[in-house]
Amino acid sequence: MSLRKRDEIDGVGGSAKLAGSPEAPEERVPGRCLSLLPWDRFSAWLHCVCVVGFDLELGQAVEVVYPQHAKLSDKEKTNICYLSFPDSNSGCLGDTQFCFRFRQSSSRKLSWHCLLDQFDRDLPIYLKKDPAYYYGYVYFRQVQDKTLKRGYFQKSLVLVSKLPYIHFFHIVLGHIAPEYFEKNEPFLEAACSDIDRWPSPVPGKTLHLPIMGIVIKVRIPTCHDKPGTTEVLQTAHQPATQISIALPTIHEVDLFRCFLPVFFHIQMLWELVLLGEPLVVMAPSPSESSETVLALVSCISPLKYYSDFRPYFTIHDSEFKEYTTRTQAPPSVILGVTNPFFAKTLQHWPHIIRIGDIKLAGEIPKQVKVKKLKNLKTLDSKPGVYTSYKPYLNRDEDIIKQLQKGVQQKRPAEAQSIILRRYFLELTQSFIIPLERYVASLMPLQKSISPWKSPPQLKPFNQEEFMKTLEKAGPQLTSRLKGDWIGLYRHFLKSPNFDGWFRTRRKDMTQKLEALHLEALCNEDLLFWSQKHSEVETVDLVLKLKDKLADGENLPAKPGTMEKLQTHIDSIILALPEDLQGILIKTGKT
Amino acid sequence: MALRELKVCLLGDTGVGKSSIVWRFVEDSFDPNINPTIGASFMTKTVQYQNELHKFLIWDTAGQERFRALAPMYYRGSAAAIIVYDITKEETFSTLKNWVKELRQHGPPNIVVAIAGNKCDLNDAREVMEKDAKDYADSIHAVFVETSAKNAININELFIEISRRIPSTDTNPSTSGKGFKLRRQPSATKRSCC
């Protein structure tokens, strides 16, 4: 608590306090969230920190869970154990960083979840927490150590979190893990106590996060940011990294580097991800598999990838059977694997990306043809994309040329990534704008909203009607790309990504309708209405209004609407006989 | 006005009042029942010094022995280290000398060292003579003050003196206005400990 207060005193710090920045969260939350307990701040960022080691008799084992009271089911522990170590003996000597994702096996709520839900609301859709999954961010060290029986020191420090802030946690781990391996227990205690003093992860605010002698400055994006315009923190005043680091992003991966091995197929991969096709990435190490999977998932941003994805997946994973069974068609998931065993297990999958050994940045692989799946041998297959998929859209040669030129001119990798990200963004936007426009037309007209009737319903999504709009207002307005756009849309409308996207849109629009309805209701003279109606009808109205008041907190209504509603309720109640007043004031209050 | 971030760490034995000094400086308050620090706590305060703003990023380290090995993370990159002892406990002054040695061997080359003899309100129980401490501080070119976090004596002065000792960026026009480099210290400075 005190930390926040001090940050405020320190207003001179420039970016920290901008006009209009949201006030400190503690002051705007409902009463039941007011008091933070020890570890509440910590749990807003992390579920727990685990240390996974290798026991000669037990194999991989969770040695430490911090804080000690953090709950993990046995299944979760087993998953963490296996996912925190490189799967096959891929010779990951030295230090390796990667991340994985695993299913939460029992539901648990935080003591101040209401506050966290509030932050979640302001996040862009692709950064919202998935209630069913955790991320594990791993720093794995394997070094020769003659003093140990096994001959090797093998240990992972794992941050378990709901937050998909991949880059941020990568930096945090890179700072704390090497020191942890030298200093052990008290170090973890100190690091966790630092995290427990961090400000809440409020989107849109510059956060100063002190950890083990440095301050990491980050800004979590909001859903109100314009896509593609990452509000980069000022880095001009960047002092030595031993003092503070300002991160330009919390979640973005190095797109260009990740896609380099499959450079010529990026547009086809974009289609496969957009359509939620089953995809497996076979990579030589967990860091490459996880990076590639995360790059794939993010290439359709600002669209959210709604199916499951596993940046690193092993044969020990609790969903192994579910995902690899041959009795059903491959599921709509993206898996990143390293174990050669998967080449056989997933032979029946329609799209396989095989990444070879690490390529140095700046080297573009020679033109790799899309390969027939039947050519995929279980072991030692050449890098490339194995699929029989025919892309709907013609390939954009310009982006390939532009990036190739960048390589020749030694353009920095960050700049290449920005170009690639913008290309994907424009492509996704060209694709989604016609859908957005059509879905917006499903909203009933404002005049059809009557305060005395229930809010009107959204019109249903009609595929043929939508297809007709494409003639005049299709992607050709914003994209030069030719090809079978119609076919792509038809396929997309059947995909889980469309389903997830449309459900989210429908929910937003329904809430908007309810908000408009509520505003219309508040503009009526409700007291006058109640005086012209029977007591029973008035009581009924009051109860309904009270329900709306309780549900209304989450509606995107104009500011002041809820206050207006309260005033209406109060004045109607006051006009009623005294005995009824008493009863009505009490009802609905908890 | 240029804003400079200055990392400052506090070192010293457990219970000498490191956290209390920081609380007094940042919050201007005092709590006699403060809990022992775990690892280190972090606070900031910005002050104006001449035509610059100095934003102190203060790492207040734990005095307990079990956290001792973590100290390098906090003094690494520090512009200044405040080593605190308790004037009523002789042994805390010996610990201080060990910290000075460690900083000399492993600390940043141009770190400003400040020595604070805290709890000077408890003069009756004094075990460390002010003159002895002052002589020692002079011998290593360190800032020296006796402080009382409880009675707010010399706390601000301590930080002002640190600001004064930290080389101004003006001496190097290429870095001024564009952040700064802690290690870029004019060779003329003789006040640092090394």
JSON list of N, CA, C and O in Angstrom, two decimals, chain A residues 51-56 60-61 63 85-86 89 92-93 140-145 148 150-156 181:
[
{"chain": "A", "resi": 51, "resn": "VAL", "atom": "N", "xyz": [10.27, -23.98, -8.41]},
{"chain": "A", "resi": 51, "resn": "VAL", "atom": "CA", "xyz": [11.60, -24.43, -8.79]},
{"chain": "A", "resi": 51, "resn": "VAL", "atom": "C", "xyz": [11.47, -25.90, -9.12]},
{"chain": "A", "resi": 51, "resn": "VAL", "atom": "O", "xyz": [10.97, -26.68, -8.32]},
{"chain": "A", "resi": 52, "resn": "VAL", "atom": "N", "xyz": [11.86, -26.27, -10.33]},
{"chain": "A", "resi": 52, "resn": "VAL", "atom": "CA", "xyz": [11.77, -27.67, -10.73]},
{"chain": "A", "resi": 52, "resn": "VAL", "atom": "C", "xyz": [13.18, -28.19, -10.91]},
{"chain": "A", "resi": 52, "resn": "VAL", "atom": "O", "xyz": [14.01, -27.58, -11.59]},
{"chain": "A", "resi": 53, "resn": "GLY", "atom": "N", "xyz": [13.45, -29.32, -10.24]},
{"chain": "A", "resi": 53, "resn": "GLY", "atom": "CA", "xyz": [14.79, -29.89, -10.32]},
{"chain": "A", "resi": 53, "resn": "GLY", "atom": "C", "xyz": [14.72, -31.33, -10.76]},
{"chain": "A", "resi": 53, "resn": "GLY", "atom": "O", "xyz": [13.64, -31.85, -11.06]},
{"chain": "A", "resi": 54, "resn": "PHE", "atom": "N", "xyz": [15.86, -31.98, -10.80]},
{"chain": "A", "resi": 54, "resn": "PHE", "atom": "CA", "xyz": [15.89, -33.38, -11.21]},
{"chain": "A", "resi": 54, "resn": "PHE", "atom": "C", "xyz": [16.37, -34.22, -10.05]},
{"chain": "A", "resi": 54, "resn": "PHE", "atom": "O", "xyz": [17.46, -34.05, -9.53]},
{"chain": "A", "resi": 55, "resn": "ASP", "atom": "N", "xyz": [15.51, -35.13, -9.65]},
{"chain": "A", "resi": 55, "resn": "ASP", "atom": "CA", "xyz": [15.87, -36.03, -8.57]},
{"chain": "A", "resi": 55, "resn": "ASP", "atom": "C", "xyz": [16.22, -37.38, -9.20]},
{"chain": "A", "resi": 55, "resn": "ASP", "atom": "O", "xyz": [15.47, -37.90, -10.02]},
{"chain": "A", "resi": 56, "resn": "LEU", "atom": "N", "xyz": [17.36, -37.93, -8.80]},
{"chain": "A", "resi": 56, "resn": "LEU", "atom": "CA", "xyz": [17.83, -39.18, -9.43]},
{"chain": "A", "resi": 56, "resn": "LEU", "atom": "C", "xyz": [16.82, -40.30, -9.31]},
{"chain": "A", "resi": 56, "resn": "LEU", "atom": "O", "xyz": [16.71, -41.15, -10.18]},
{"chain": "A", "resi": 60, "resn": "GLN", "atom": "N", "xyz": [11.95, -35.62, -12.66]},
{"chain": "A", "resi": 60, "resn": "GLN", "atom": "CA", "xyz": [11.67, -34.21, -12.48]},
{"chain": "A", "resi": 60, "resn": "GLN", "atom": "C", "xyz": [10.70, -34.00, -11.32]},
{"chain": "A", "resi": 60, "resn": "GLN", "atom": "O", "xyz": [9.72, -34.73, -11.19]},
{"chain": "A", "resi": 61, "resn": "ALA", "atom": "N", "xyz": [10.99, -33.03, -10.47]},
{"chain": "A", "resi": 61, "resn": "ALA", "atom": "CA", "xyz": [10.13, -32.80, -9.31]},
{"chain": "A", "resi": 61, "resn": "ALA", "atom": "C", "xyz": [10.08, -31.31, -8.97]},
{"chain": "A", "resi": 61, "resn": "ALA", "atom": "O", "xyz": [11.07, -30.59, -9.16]},
{"chain": "A", "resi": 63, "resn": "GLU", "atom": "N", "xyz": [10.52, -28.70, -6.59]},
{"chain": "A", "resi": 63, "resn": "GLU", "atom": "CA", "xyz": [11.25, -28.64, -5.32]},
{"chain": "A", "resi": 63, "resn": "GLU", "atom": "C", "xyz": [10.70, -27.57, -4.40]},
{"chain": "A", "resi": 63, "resn": "GLU", "atom": "O", "xyz": [10.67, -27.73, -3.19]},
{"chain": "A", "resi": 85, "resn": "PHE", "atom": "N", "xyz": [11.06, -28.64, -18.32]},
{"chain": "A", "resi": 85, "resn": "PHE", "atom": "CA", "xyz": [12.34, -29.18, -18.77]},
{"chain": "A", "resi": 85, "resn": "PHE", "atom": "C", "xyz": [12.28, -29.45, -20.26]},
{"chain": "A", "resi": 85, "resn": "PHE", "atom": "O", "xyz": [11.23, -29.84, -20.76]},
{"chain": "A", "resi": 86, "resn": "PRO", "atom": "N", "xyz": [13.39, -29.27, -20.95]},
{"chain": "A", "resi": 86, "resn": "PRO", "atom": "CA", "xyz": [13.40, -29.69, -22.36]},
{"chain": "A", "resi": 86, "resn": "PRO", "atom": "C", "xyz": [13.02, -31.16, -22.44]},
{"chain": "A", "resi": 86, "resn": "PRO", "atom": "O", "xyz": [13.44, -31.96, -21.61]},
{"chain": "A", "resi": 89, "resn": "ASN", "atom": "N", "xyz": [16.43, -35.21, -24.98]},
{"chain": "A", "resi": 89, "resn": "ASN", "atom": "CA", "xyz": [17.75, -34.74, -24.62]},
{"chain": "A", "resi": 89, "resn": "ASN", "atom": "C", "xyz": [18.32, -33.92, -25.77]},
{"chain": "A", "resi": 89, "resn": "ASN", "atom": "O", "xyz": [19.21, -34.33, -26.48]},
{"chain": "A", "resi": 92, "resn": "CYS", "atom": "N", "xyz": [20.23, -28.95, -24.57]},
{"chain": "A", "resi": 92, "resn": "CYS", "atom": "CA", "xyz": [20.10, -27.54, -24.24]},
{"chain": "A", "resi": 92, "resn": "CYS", "atom": "C", "xyz": [21.14, -27.20, -23.17]},
{"chain": "A", "resi": 92, "resn": "CYS", "atom": "O", "xyz": [20.79, -27.02, -22.00]},
{"chain": "A", "resi": 93, "resn": "LEU", "atom": "N", "xyz": [22.39, -27.17, -23.51]},
{"chain": "A", "resi": 93, "resn": "LEU", "atom": "CA", "xyz": [23.41, -26.83, -22.52]},
{"chain": "A", "resi": 93, "resn": "LEU", "atom": "C", "xyz": [23.41, -25.33, -22.29]},
{"chain": "A", "resi": 93, "resn": "LEU", "atom": "O", "xyz": [23.18, -24.57, -23.22]},
{"chain": "A", "resi": 140, "resn": "PHE", "atom": "N", "xyz": [15.59, -22.23, -17.74]},
{"chain": "A", "resi": 140, "resn": "PHE", "atom": "CA", "xyz": [16.18, -23.54, -17.48]},
{"chain": "A", "resi": 140, "resn": "PHE", "atom": "C", "xyz": [17.71, -23.45, -17.58]},
{"chain": "A", "resi": 140, "resn": "PHE", "atom": "O", "xyz": [18.24, -22.84, -18.51]},
{"chain": "A", "resi": 141, "resn": "ARG", "atom": "N", "xyz": [18.36, -24.02, -16.59]},
{"chain": "A", "resi": 141, "resn": "ARG", "atom": "CA", "xyz": [19.83, -24.03, -16.63]},
{"chain": "A", "resi": 141, "resn": "ARG", "atom": "C", "xyz": [20.32, -25.46, -16.58]},
{"chain": "A", "resi": 141, "resn": "ARG", "atom": "O", "xyz": [19.89, -26.25, -15.74]},
{"chain": "A", "resi": 142, "resn": "GLN", "atom": "N", "xyz": [21.21, -25.79, -17.50]},
{"chain": "A", "resi": 142, "resn": "GLN", "atom": "CA", "xyz": [21.84, -27.11, -17.50]},
{"chain": "A", "resi": 142, "resn": "GLN", "atom": "C", "xyz": [23.33, -26.91, -17.70]},
{"chain": "A", "resi": 142, "resn": "GLN", "atom": "O", "xyz": [23.76, -26.50, -18.77]},
{"chain": "A", "resi": 143, "resn": "VAL", "atom": "N", "xyz": [24.08, -27.19, -16.65]},
{"chain": "A", "resi": 143, "resn": "VAL", "atom": "CA", "xyz": [25.54, -27.05, -16.77]},
{"chain": "A", "resi": 143, "resn": "VAL", "atom": "C", "xyz": [26.22, -28.26, -16.14]},
{"chain": "A", "resi": 143, "resn": "VAL", "atom": "O", "xyz": [25.66, -28.91, -15.24]},
{"chain": "A", "resi": 144, "resn": "GLN", "atom": "N", "xyz": [27.39, -28.55, -16.62]},
{"chain": "A", "resi": 144, "resn": "GLN", "atom": "CA", "xyz": [28.13, -29.67, -16.06]},
{"chain": "A", "resi": 144, "resn": "GLN", "atom": "C", "xyz": [28.52, -29.36, -14.63]},
{"chain": "A", "resi": 144, "resn": "GLN", "atom": "O", "xyz": [28.90, -28.24, -14.32]},
{"chain": "A", "resi": 145, "resn": "ASP", "atom": "N", "xyz": [28.36, -30.33, -13.76]},
{"chain": "A", "resi": 145, "resn": "ASP", "atom": "CA", "xyz": [28.75, -30.14, -12.38]},
{"chain": "A", "resi": 145, "resn": "ASP", "atom": "C", "xyz": [29.22, -31.49, -11.85]},
{"chain": "A", "resi": 145, "resn": "ASP", "atom": "O", "xyz": [28.42, -32.37, -11.53]},
{"chain": "A", "resi": 148, "resn": "LEU", "atom": "N", "xyz": [27.94, -33.22, -8.61]},
{"chain": "A", "resi": 148, "resn": "LEU", "atom": "CA", "xyz": [26.63, -33.85, -8.53]},
{"chain": "A", "resi": 148, "resn": "LEU", "atom": "C", "xyz": [26.70, -35.26, -9.10]},
{"chain": "A", "resi": 148, "resn": "LEU", "atom": "O", "xyz": [27.44, -35.52, -10.05]},
{"chain": "A", "resi": 150, "resn": "ARG", "atom": "N", "xyz": [24.65, -36.86, -10.88]},
{"chain": "A", "resi": 150, "resn": "ARG", "atom": "CA", "xyz": [24.21, -36.96, -12.27]},
{"chain": "A", "resi": 150, "resn": "ARG", "atom": "C", "xyz": [25.22, -36.33, -13.23]},
{"chain": "A", "resi": 150, "resn": "ARG", "atom": "O", "xyz": [25.12, -36.50, -14.44]},
{"chain": "A", "resi": 151, "resn": "GLY", "atom": "N", "xyz": [26.15, -35.59, -12.64]},
{"chain": "A", "resi": 151, "resn": "GLY", "atom": "CA", "xyz": [27.16, -34.96, -13.49]},
{"chain": "A", "resi": 151, "resn": "GLY", "atom": "C", "xyz": [26.73, -33.62, -14.05]},
{"chain": "A", "resi": 151, "resn": "GLY", "atom": "O", "xyz": [27.51, -32.89, -14.64]},
{"chain": "A", "resi": 152, "resn": "TYR", "atom": "N", "xyz": [25.44, -33.32, -13.88]},
{"chain": "A", "resi": 152, "resn": "TYR", "atom": "CA", "xyz": [24.90, -32.08, -14.43]},
{"chain": "A", "resi": 152, "resn": "TYR", "atom": "C", "xyz": [24.04, -31.37, -13.39]},
{"chain": "A", "resi": 152, "resn": "TYR", "atom": "O", "xyz": [23.35, -32.01, -12.63]},
{"chain": "A", "resi": 153, "resn": "PHE", "atom": "N", "xyz": [24.11, -30.06, -13.43]},
{"chain": "A", "resi": 153, "resn": "PHE", "atom": "CA", "xyz": [23.17, -29.25, -12.68]},
{"chain": "A", "resi": 153, "resn": "PHE", "atom": "C", "xyz": [22.02, -28.94, -13.63]},
{"chain": "A", "resi": 153, "resn": "PHE", "atom": "O", "xyz": [22.23, -28.43, -14.73]},
{"chain": "A", "resi": 154, "resn": "GLN", "atom": "N", "xyz": [20.81, -29.33, -13.25]},
{"chain": "A", "resi": 154, "resn": "GLN", "atom": "CA", "xyz": [19.64, -29.08, -14.11]},
{"chain": "A", "resi": 154, "resn": "GLN", "atom": "C", "xyz": [18.54, -28.51, -13.24]},
{"chain": "A", "resi": 154, "resn": "GLN", "atom": "O", "xyz": [18.06, -29.17, -12.32]},
{"chain": "A", "resi": 155, "resn": "LYS", "atom": "N", "xyz": [18.13, -27.32, -13.54]},
{"chain": "A", "resi": 155, "resn": "LYS", "atom": "CA", "xyz": [17.09, -26.71, -12.73]},
{"chain": "A", "resi": 155, "resn": "LYS", "atom": "C", "xyz": [16.33, -25.67, -13.54]},
{"chain": "A", "resi": 155, "resn": "LYS", "atom": "O", "xyz": [16.91, -25.04, -14.44]},
{"chain": "A", "resi": 156, "resn": "SER", "atom": "N", "xyz": [15.05, -25.53, -13.22]},
{"chain": "A", "resi": 156, "resn": "SER", "atom": "CA", "xyz": [14.25, -24.50, -13.86]},
{"chain": "A", "resi": 156, "resn": "SER", "atom": "C", "xyz": [13.60, -23.60, -12.81]},
{"chain": "A", "resi": 156, "resn": "SER", "atom": "O", "xyz": [13.12, -24.10, -11.79]},
{"chain": "A", "resi": 181, "resn": "PHE", "atom": "N", "xyz": [19.98, -18.95, -9.19]},
{"chain": "A", "resi": 181, "resn": "PHE", "atom": "CA", "xyz": [20.73, -20.21, -9.20]},
{"chain": "A", "resi": 181, "resn": "PHE", "atom": "C", "xyz": [22.01, -20.10, -8.38]},
{"chain": "A", "resi": 181, "resn": "PHE", "atom": "O", "xyz": [22.53, -21.09, -7.89]}
]
